[in-house]
Short mmCIF file of C-alpha atoms in Angstrom, two decimals:
data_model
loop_
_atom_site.label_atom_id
_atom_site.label_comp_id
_atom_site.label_asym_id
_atom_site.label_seq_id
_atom_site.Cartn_x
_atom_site.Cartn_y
_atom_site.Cartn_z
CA UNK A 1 -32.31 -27.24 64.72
CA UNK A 2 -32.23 -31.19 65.93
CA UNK A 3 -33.79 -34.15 64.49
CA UNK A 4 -34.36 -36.91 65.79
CA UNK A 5 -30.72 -38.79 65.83
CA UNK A 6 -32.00 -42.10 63.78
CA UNK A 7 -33.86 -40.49 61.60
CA UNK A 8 -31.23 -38.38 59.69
CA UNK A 9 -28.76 -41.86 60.48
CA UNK A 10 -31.08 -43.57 57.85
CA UNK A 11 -31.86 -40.52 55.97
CA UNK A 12 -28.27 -39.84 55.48
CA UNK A 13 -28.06 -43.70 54.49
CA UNK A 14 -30.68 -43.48 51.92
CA UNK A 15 -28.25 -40.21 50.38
CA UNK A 16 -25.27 -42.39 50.01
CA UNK A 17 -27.98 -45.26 47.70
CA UNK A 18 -29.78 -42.28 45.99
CA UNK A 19 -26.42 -41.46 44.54
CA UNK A 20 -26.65 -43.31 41.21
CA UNK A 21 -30.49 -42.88 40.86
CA UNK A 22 -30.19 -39.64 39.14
CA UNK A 23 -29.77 -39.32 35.34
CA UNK A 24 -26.09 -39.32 34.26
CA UNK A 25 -24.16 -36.22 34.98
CA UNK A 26 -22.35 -34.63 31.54
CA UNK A 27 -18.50 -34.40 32.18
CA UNK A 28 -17.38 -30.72 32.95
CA UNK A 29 -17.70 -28.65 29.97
CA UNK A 30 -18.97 -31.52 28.01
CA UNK A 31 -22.65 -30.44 26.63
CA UNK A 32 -25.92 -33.02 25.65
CA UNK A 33 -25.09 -33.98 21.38
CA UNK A 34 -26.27 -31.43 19.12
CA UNK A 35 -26.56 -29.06 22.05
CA UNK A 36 -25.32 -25.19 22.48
CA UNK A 37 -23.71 -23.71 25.52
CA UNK A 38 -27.53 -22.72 26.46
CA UNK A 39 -29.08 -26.24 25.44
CA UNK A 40 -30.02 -24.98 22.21
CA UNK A 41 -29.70 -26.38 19.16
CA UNK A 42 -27.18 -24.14 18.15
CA UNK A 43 -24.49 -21.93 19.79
CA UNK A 44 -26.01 -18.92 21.36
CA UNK A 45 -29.57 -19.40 20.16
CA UNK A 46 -32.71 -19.06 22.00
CA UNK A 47 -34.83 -22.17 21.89
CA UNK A 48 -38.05 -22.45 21.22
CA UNK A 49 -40.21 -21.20 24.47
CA UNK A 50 -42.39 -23.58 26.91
CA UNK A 51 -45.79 -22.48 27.42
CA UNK A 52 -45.27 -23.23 30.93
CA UNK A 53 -42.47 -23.22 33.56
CA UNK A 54 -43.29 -25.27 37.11
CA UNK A 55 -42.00 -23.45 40.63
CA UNK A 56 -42.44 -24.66 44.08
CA UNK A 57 -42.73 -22.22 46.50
CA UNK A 58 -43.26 -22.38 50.24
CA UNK A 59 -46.30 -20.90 52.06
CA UNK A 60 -48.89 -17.94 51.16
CA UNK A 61 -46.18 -15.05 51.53
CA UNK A 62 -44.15 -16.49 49.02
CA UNK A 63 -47.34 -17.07 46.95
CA UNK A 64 -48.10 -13.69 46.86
CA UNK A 65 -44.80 -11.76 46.08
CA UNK A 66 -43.63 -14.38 43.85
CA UNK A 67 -46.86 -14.35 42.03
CA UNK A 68 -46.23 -10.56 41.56
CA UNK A 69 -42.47 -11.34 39.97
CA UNK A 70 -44.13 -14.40 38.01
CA UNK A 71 -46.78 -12.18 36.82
CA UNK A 72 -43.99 -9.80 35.25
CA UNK A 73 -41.80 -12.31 33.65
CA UNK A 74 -44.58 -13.77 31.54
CA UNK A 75 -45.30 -10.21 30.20
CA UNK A 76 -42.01 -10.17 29.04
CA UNK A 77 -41.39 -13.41 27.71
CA UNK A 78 -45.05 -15.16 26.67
CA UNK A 79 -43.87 -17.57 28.93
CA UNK A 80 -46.34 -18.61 31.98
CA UNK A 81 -45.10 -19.67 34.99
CA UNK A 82 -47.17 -22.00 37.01
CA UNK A 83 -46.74 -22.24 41.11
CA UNK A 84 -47.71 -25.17 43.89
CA UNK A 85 -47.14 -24.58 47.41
CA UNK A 86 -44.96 -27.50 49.02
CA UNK A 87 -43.20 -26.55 52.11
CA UNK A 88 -39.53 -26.67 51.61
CA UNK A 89 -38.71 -28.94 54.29
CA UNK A 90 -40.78 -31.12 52.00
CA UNK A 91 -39.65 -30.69 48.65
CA UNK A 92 -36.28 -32.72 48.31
CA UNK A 93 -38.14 -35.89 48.90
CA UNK A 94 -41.74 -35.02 46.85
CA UNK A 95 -39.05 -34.08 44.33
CA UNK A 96 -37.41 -37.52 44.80
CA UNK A 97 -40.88 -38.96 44.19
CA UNK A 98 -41.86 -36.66 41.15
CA UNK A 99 -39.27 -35.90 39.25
CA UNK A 100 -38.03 -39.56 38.00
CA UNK A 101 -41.76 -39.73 37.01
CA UNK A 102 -41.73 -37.14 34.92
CA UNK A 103 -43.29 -34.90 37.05
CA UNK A 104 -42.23 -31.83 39.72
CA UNK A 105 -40.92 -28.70 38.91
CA UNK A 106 -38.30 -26.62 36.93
CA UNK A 107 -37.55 -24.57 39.51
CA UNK A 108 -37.94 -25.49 43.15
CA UNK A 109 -35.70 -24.47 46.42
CA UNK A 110 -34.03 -25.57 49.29
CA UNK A 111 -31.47 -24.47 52.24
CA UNK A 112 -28.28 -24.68 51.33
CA UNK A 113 -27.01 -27.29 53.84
CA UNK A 114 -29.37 -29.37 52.32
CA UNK A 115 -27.73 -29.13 48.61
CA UNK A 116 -25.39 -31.93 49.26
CA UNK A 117 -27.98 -34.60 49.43
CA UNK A 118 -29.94 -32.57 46.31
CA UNK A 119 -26.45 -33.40 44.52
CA UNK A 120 -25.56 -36.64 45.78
CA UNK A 121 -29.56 -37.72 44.45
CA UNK A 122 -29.20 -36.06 41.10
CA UNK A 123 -31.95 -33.93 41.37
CA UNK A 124 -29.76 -30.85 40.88
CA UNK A 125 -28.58 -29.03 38.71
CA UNK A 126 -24.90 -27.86 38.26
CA UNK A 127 -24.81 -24.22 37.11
CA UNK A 128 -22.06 -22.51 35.46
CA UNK A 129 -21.48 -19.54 37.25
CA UNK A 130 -20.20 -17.67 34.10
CA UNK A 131 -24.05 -17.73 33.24
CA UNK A 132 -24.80 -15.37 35.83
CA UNK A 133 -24.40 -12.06 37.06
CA UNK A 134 -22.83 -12.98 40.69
CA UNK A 135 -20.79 -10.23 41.30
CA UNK A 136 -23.11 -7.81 43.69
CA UNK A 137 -23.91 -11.56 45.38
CA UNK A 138 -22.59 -12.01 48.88
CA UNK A 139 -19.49 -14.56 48.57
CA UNK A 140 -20.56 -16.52 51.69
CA UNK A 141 -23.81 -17.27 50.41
CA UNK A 142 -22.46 -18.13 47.20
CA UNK A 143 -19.78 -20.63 48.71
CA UNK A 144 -22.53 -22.09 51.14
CA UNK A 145 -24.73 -22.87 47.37
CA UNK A 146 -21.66 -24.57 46.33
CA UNK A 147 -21.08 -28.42 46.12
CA UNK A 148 -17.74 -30.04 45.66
CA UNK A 149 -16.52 -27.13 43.49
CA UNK A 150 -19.98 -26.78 41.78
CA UNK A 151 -22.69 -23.40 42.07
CA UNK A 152 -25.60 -25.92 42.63
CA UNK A 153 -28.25 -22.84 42.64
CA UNK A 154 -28.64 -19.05 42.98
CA UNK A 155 -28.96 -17.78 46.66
CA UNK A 156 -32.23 -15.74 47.73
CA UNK A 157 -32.40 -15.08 51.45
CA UNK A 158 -29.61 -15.08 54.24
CA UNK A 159 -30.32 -15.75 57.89
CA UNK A 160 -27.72 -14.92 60.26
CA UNK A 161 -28.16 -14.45 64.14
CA UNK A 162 -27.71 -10.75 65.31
CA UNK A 163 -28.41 -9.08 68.24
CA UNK A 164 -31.65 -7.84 69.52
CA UNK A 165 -31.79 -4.41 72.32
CA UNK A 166 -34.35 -2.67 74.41
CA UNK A 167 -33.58 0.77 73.84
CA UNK A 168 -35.38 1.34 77.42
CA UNK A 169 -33.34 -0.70 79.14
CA UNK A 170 -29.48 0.17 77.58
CA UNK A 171 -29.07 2.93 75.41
CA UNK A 172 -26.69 1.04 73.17
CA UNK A 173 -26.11 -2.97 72.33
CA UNK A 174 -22.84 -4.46 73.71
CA UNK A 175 -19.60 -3.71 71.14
CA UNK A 176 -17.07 -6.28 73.02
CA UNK A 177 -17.83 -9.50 74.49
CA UNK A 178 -16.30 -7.85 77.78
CA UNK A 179 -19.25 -5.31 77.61
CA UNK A 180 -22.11 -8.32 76.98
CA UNK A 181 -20.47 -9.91 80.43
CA UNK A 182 -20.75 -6.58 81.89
CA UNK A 183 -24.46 -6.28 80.96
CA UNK A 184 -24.89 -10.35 82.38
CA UNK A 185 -23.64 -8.89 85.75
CA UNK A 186 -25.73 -5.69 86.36
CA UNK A 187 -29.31 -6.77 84.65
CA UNK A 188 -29.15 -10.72 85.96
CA UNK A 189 -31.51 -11.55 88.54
CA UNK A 190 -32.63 -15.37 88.15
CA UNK A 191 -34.98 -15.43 91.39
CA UNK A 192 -36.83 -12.46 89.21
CA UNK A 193 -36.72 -14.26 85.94
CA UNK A 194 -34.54 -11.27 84.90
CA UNK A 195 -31.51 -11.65 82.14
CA UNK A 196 -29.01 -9.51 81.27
CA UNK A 197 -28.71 -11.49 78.22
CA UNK A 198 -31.16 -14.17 76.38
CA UNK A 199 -29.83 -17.02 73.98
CA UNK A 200 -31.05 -20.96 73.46
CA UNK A 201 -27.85 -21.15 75.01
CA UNK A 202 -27.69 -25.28 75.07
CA UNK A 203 -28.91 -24.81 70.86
CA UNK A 204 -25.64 -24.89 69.18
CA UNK A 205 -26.98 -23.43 66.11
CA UNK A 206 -27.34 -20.14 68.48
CA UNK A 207 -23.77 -20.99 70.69
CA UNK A 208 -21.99 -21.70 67.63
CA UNK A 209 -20.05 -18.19 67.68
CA UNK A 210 -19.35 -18.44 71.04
CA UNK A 211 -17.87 -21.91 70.59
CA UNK A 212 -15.76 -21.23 67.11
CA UNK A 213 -14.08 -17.76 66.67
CA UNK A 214 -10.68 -17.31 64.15
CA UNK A 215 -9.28 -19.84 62.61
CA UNK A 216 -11.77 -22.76 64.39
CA UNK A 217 -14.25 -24.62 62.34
CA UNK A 218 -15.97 -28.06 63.07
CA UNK A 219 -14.91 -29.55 59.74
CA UNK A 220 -11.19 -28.92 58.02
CA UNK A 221 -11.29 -26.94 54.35
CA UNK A 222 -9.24 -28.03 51.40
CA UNK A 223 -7.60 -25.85 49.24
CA UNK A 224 -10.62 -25.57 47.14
CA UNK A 225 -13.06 -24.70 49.98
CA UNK A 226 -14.41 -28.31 50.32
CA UNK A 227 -15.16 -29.82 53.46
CA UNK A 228 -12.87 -32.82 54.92
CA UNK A 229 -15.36 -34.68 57.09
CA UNK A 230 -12.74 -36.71 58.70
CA UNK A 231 -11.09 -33.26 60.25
CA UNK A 232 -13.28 -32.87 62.82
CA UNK A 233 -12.24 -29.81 64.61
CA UNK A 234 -15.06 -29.27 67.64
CA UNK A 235 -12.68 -30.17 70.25
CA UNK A 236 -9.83 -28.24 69.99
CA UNK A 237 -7.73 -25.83 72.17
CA UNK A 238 -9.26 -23.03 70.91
CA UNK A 239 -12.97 -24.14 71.47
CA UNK A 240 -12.42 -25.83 74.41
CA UNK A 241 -11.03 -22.18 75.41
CA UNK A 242 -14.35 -20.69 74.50
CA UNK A 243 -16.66 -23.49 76.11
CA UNK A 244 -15.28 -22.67 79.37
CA UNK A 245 -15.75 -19.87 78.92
CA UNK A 246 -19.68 -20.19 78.38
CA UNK A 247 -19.23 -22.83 81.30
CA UNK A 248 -18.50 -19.99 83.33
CA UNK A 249 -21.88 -17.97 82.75
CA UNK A 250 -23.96 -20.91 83.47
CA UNK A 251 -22.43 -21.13 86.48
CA UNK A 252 -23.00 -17.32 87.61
CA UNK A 253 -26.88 -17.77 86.62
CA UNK A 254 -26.00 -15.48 83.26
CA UNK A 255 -27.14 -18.35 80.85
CA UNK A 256 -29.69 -21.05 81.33
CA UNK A 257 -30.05 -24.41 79.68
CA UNK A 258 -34.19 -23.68 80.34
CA UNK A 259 -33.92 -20.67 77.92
CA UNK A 260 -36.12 -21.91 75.15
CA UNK A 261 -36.88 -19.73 71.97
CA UNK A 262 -40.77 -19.45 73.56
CA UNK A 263 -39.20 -18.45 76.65
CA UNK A 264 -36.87 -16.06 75.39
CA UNK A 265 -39.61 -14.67 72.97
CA UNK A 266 -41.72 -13.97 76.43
CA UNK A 267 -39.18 -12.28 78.53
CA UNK A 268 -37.90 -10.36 76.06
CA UNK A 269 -40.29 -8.48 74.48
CA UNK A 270 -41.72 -8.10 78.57
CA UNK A 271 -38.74 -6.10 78.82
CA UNK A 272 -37.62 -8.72 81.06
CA UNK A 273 -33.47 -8.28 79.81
CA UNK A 274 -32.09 -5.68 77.60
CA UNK A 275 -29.77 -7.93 75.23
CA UNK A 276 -30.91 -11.01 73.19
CA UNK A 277 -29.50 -12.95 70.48
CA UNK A 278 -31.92 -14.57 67.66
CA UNK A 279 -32.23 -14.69 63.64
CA UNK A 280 -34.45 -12.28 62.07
CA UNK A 281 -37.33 -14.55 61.23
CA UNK A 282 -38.71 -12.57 65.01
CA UNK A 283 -38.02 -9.18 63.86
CA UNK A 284 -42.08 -8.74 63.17
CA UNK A 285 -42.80 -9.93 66.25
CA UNK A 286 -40.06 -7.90 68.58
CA UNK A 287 -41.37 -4.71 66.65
CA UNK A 288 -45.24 -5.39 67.12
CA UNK A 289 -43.98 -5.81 71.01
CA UNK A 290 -41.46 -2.89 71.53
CA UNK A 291 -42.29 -0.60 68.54
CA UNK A 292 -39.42 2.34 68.80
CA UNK A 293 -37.63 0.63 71.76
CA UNK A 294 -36.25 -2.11 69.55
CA UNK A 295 -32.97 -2.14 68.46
CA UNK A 296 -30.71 -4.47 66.33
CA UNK A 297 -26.93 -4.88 66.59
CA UNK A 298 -24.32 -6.65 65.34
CA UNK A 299 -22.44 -9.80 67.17
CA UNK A 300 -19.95 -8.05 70.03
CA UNK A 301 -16.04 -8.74 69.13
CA UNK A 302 -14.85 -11.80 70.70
CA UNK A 303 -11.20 -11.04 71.75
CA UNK A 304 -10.47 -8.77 68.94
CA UNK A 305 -12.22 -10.37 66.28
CA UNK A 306 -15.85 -10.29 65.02
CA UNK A 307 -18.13 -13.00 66.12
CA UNK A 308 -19.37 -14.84 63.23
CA UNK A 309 -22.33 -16.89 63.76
CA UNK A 310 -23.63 -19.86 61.16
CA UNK A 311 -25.66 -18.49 58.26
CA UNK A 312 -28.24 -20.04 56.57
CA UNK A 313 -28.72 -19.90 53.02
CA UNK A 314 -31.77 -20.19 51.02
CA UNK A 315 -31.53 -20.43 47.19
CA UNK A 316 -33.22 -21.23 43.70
CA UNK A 317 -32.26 -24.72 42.03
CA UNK A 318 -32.76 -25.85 38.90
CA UNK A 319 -34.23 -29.99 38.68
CA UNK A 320 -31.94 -32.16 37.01
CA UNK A 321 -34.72 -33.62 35.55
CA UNK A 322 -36.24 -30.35 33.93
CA UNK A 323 -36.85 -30.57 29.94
CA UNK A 324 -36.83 -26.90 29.76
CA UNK A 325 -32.88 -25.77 30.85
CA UNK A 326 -32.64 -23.00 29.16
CA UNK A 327 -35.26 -21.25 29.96
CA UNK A 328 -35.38 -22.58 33.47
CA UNK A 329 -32.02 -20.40 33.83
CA UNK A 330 -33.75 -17.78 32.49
CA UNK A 331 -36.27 -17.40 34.77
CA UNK A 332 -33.81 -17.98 37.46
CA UNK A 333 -31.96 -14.82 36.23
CA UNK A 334 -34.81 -12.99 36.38
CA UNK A 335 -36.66 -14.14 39.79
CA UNK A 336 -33.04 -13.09 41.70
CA UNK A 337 -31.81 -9.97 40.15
CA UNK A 338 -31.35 -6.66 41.68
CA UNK A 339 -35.42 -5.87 41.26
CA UNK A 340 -37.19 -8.87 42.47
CA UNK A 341 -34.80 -8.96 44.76
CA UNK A 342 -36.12 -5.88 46.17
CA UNK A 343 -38.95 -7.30 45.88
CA UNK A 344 -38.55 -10.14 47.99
CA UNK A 345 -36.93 -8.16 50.78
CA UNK A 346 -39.60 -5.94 51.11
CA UNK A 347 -42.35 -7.92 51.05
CA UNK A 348 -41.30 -11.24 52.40
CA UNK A 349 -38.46 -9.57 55.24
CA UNK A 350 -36.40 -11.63 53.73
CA UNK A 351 -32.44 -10.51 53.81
CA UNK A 352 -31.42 -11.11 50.61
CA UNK A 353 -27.76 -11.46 50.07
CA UNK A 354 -27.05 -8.69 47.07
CA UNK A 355 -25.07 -5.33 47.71
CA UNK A 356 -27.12 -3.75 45.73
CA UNK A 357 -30.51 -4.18 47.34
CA UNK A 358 -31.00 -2.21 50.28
CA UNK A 359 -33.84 -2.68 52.51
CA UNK A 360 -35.58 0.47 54.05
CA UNK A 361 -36.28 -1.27 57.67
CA UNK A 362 -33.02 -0.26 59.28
CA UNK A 363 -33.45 -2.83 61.87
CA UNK A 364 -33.22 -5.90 58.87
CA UNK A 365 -30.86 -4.13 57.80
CA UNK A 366 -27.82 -5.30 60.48
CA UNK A 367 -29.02 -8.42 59.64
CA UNK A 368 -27.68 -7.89 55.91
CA UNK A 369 -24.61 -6.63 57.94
CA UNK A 370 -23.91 -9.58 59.98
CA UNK A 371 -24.35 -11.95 57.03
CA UNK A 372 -21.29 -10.50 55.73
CA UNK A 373 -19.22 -11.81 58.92
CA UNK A 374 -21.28 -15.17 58.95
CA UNK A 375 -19.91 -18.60 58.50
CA UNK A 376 -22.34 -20.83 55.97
CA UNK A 377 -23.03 -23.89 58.25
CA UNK A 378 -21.49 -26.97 55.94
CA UNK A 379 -23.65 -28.22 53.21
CA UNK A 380 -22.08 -31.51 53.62
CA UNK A 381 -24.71 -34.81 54.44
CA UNK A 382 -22.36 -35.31 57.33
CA UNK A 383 -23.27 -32.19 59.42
CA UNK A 384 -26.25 -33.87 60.28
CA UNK A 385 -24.57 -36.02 62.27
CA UNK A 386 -22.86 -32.85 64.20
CA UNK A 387 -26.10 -31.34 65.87
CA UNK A 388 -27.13 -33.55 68.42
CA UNK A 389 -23.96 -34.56 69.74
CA UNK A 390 -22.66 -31.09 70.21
CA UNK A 391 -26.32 -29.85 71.76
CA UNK A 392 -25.19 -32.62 74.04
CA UNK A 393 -22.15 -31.62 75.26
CA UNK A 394 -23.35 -28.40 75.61
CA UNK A 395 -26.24 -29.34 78.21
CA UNK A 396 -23.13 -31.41 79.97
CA UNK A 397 -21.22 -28.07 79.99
CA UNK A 398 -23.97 -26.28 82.07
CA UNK A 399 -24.05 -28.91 84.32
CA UNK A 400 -20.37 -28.37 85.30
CA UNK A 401 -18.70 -31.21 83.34
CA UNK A 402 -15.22 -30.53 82.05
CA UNK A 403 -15.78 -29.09 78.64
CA UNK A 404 -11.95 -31.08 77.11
CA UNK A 405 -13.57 -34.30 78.32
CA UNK A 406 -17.03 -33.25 76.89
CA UNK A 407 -16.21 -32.16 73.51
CA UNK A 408 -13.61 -35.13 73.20
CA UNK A 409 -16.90 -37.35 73.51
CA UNK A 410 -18.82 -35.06 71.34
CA UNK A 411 -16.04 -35.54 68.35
CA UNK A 412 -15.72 -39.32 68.90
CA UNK A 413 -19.39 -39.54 69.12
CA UNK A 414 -20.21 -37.28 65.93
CA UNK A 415 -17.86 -39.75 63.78
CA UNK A 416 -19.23 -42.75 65.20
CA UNK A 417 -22.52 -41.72 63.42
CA UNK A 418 -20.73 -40.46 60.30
CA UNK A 419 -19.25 -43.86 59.63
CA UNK A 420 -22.65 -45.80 60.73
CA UNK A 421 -24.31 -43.84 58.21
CA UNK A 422 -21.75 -44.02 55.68
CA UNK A 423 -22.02 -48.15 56.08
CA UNK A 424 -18.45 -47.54 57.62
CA UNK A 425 -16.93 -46.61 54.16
CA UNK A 426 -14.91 -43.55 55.65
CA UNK A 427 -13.11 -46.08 57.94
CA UNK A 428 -12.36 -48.51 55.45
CA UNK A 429 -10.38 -46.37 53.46
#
C-alpha cells in the first residue's frame, strides 16, 4: 500500500499545478447556455444518441463481464459501447494525456482515494446525486466517492479486510478482541513457524483497526464530512492506547514485522494458524487451498465496539472532458444498477456495495458485512503523505520503541511532507 515517499511528494506537487488545467467548472446549479438539466437542448429531453460511448476497463475479467453488460445496453439503446483495457493504476494519468487532446474515454474508473487528484485535475465529473437511484447504495462508499461536498462517481466494488478461519483448526472465528489474544496464546509457536493469528502487521493499511477504534481518525471531519488535513489525529491518547497495545503482541512472538502477504498466504492456507486477517481479493485462492475448511468472519469487537477497518472504494466516473454527458450518465445508470450489479459480483467476486444484491458465496458475503462497519480511507491528495510515515512507526513499535514518542514523530513527520508538497501553502496561511 506504499510508494515510494518522493514519488507521490512530486506527484502530489504536480496535483496542486494540474488544478487549473481542466476546463472551467459551471457554478453549482448553473447549466452550459441553451442547455437542459440533462445537457439537452431542452428541459427533460433526450438528445440525440452517439453511435459510440468509450469505457476503460481494467484487465480480461472485467473485459469479459462488462462486455456481457455492454452487450445488453446497446440492445436497448442503439447505442455501442466501445472498451480498451488500461489498468486503473494507469488511467488518471493516460487520461491526463488523452483527454485535453480530445481523446480518452466517457466513462473510465478509479479508487476512490484517488478522486481528489481526478477533481483537483478537472478530469471529473461532478454528479448530481438527485440523478441517481442511491438509496439501496452503501453510505460509506458513497461518502468515500465524494469530493468536497461533491458525488464525483457511482461506486462499484467495496474492499474491506475481514477475517479468514480454518474450520480444522477452531470451530468458530474470534467474536472479542479478548478471544483473538486468547487464540495468539494457545496456537503461537514461532520456533515452529506456527501463528495463532496472521496479519502484515507493520502494513498500516491492515493495522489500521487496531490503531483507530471510536471516535479516532487520522484526519479531523468538518461538519460537512470534509477532511481537515491540518487535524492530524494519529497520535493521540486513544491510539497511542491501542499501539501499545499491538506493542505488546510483538513482544510475546504473537505478531511479526516478517509477516509478509506471501508469507501469510503460505502458512495459512498450510494450516499453519487458524485466524488471519486479509481483503477478499484471496478468497479464490484460500478456497482452492482449504475447500470446506474455510471460513470468513467479521472483525472481533475491540472493547465494546466493532472494529472497523479502511475500505476501499472502487467506482465509475464520468470525464470532464466527455462530449456525450448525457448519455454518459446513462450508461452509468445502467452499468451499476441492481442487475449488472449482480452481475459483477458474481462473475468478477467483486463485493459490490448495494443492499439489494446478494451474492450466493456465503464466504464474500461477510465481506459485504464488514463493509458496512468500514471506514473509507480519505480521498484527500494528502493521505499519501500518511502511509509511509505511519508503516514507520509501526516497524519502530515492534522493535520496542515507545509508541507516544513514535507516533509524535510519525504526525510531525506526515505534515512535514504535506506542506513540502503543498510548496508550504498550508503553513503560510
Amino acid at each position: 500500500m506504499k510508494s515510494n515517499k518522493w514519488f507521490l511528494l512530486m506527484m502530489f506537487a504536480l496535483v496542486l499545478m494540474l488544478a487549473a488545467c481542466g476546463p472551467d467548472r459551471p457554478e453549482s446549479g448553473e447549466e452550459a447556455a441553451g442547455e437542459g438539466a440533462n445537457g439537452s437542448g431542452e428541459e427533460g429531453s433526450e438528445p440525440e444518441k452517439p453511435e459510440v460511448l468509450n469505457v476503460w476497463l481494467d484487465g480480461e475479467n472485467q473485459m469479459e463481464v462488462y462486455g456481457e453488460i455492454f452487450e445488453k445496453y446497446e440492445e436497448e439503446t442503439g447505442i455501442a459501447v466501445e472498451f480498451t483495457e488500461v489498468g486503473m493504476t494507469d488511467q488518471l494519468e493516460q487520461l491526463s494525456l488523452d483527454a485535453p487532446a480530445g481523446q480518452g474515454p466517457d466513462l473510465y474508473q478509479q479508487p476512490h482515494d484517488m478522486i481528489g487528484s481526478a477533481y483537483l485535475q478537472g478530469l471529473g465529473m461532478e454528479l448530481d446525486p438527485s440523478e441517481f437511484e442511491l438509496d439501496a447504495f452503501n453510505e460509506n462508499a458513497l461518502e468515500a466517492f465524494t469530493y468536497e461536498g461533491s458525488l464525483m462517481g457511482v461506486p462499484f466494488a467495496v474492499e474491506a479486510a475481514a477475517l479468514y478461519y480454518n474450520k480444522d483448526i477452531i470451530d468458530e472465528a474470534p467474536q472479542t478482541v479478548e478471544e483473538l489474544e486468547a487464540i495468539m496464546e494457545e496456537y503461537t509457536d514461532e520456533s515452529n513457524n506456527e501463528y495463532g493469528f496472521l496479519m502484515e502487521a507493520t502494513n498500516f493499511y491492515f493495522s489500521y483497526p487496531f490503531l483507530f477504534s471510536g471516535d479516532e481518525q487520522i484526519f479531523g471531519q468538518e461538519e460537512d464530512g470534509s477532511y481537515n488535513s491540518e487535524d492530524l489525529q494519529v497520535a493521540t491518547d486513544g491510539v497511542v492506547e491501542q499501539a501499545t497495545r499491538m506493542q505488546e503482541w510483538f513482544q510475546a512472538g504473537y505478531l511479526s514485522e516478517n509477516v509478509t502477504g506471501d508469507v501469510l498466504d503460505g502458512l495459512f492456507t498450510d494450516g499453519k494458524a487458524p485466524v488471519a486477517m486479509t481483503g477478499p481479493w484471496k478468497l479464490s485462492d484460500y478456497s482452492d487451498a482449504l475447500g470446506d475448511s474455510l471460513g470468513t468472519a467479521t472483525l472481533p469487537e475491540l472493547d465494546g465496539e466493532t472494529m472497523t477497518p479502511f475500505m476501499g472504494v472502487k467506482g465509475w466516473m464520468i470525464s470532464e472532458y466527455t462530449e456525450n454527458e448525457y448519455w454518459s450518465k446513462d450508461l452509468l445508470k445502467f452499468m451499476t444498477n441492481a442487475d449488472n450489479s449482480k452481475l459483477v459480483t458474481e462473475g468478477l467476486g467483486e463485493t459490490v456495495p448495494r443492499s439489494d444484491v446478494e451474492n450466493s458465496n456465503e464466504l464474500l458475503r461477510v465481506f459485504n458485512e464488514q463493509a458496512e462497519n468500514a471506514n473509507p480511507m480519505p480521498n484527500i491528495p494528502e493521505m499519501a503523505q500518511v502511509w509511509e510515515p505511519m508503516g514507520d512507526a509501526l516497524i519502530f513499535i515492534s522493535n520496542g520503541d515507545d509508541p507516544r514518542e513514535v507516533l509524535e514523530e510519525a504526525k510531525s513527520q506526515i505534515q512535514t511532507d504535506i506542506d513540502s508538497a503543498s510548496g508550504g501553502q498550508d503553513s503560510e496561511e
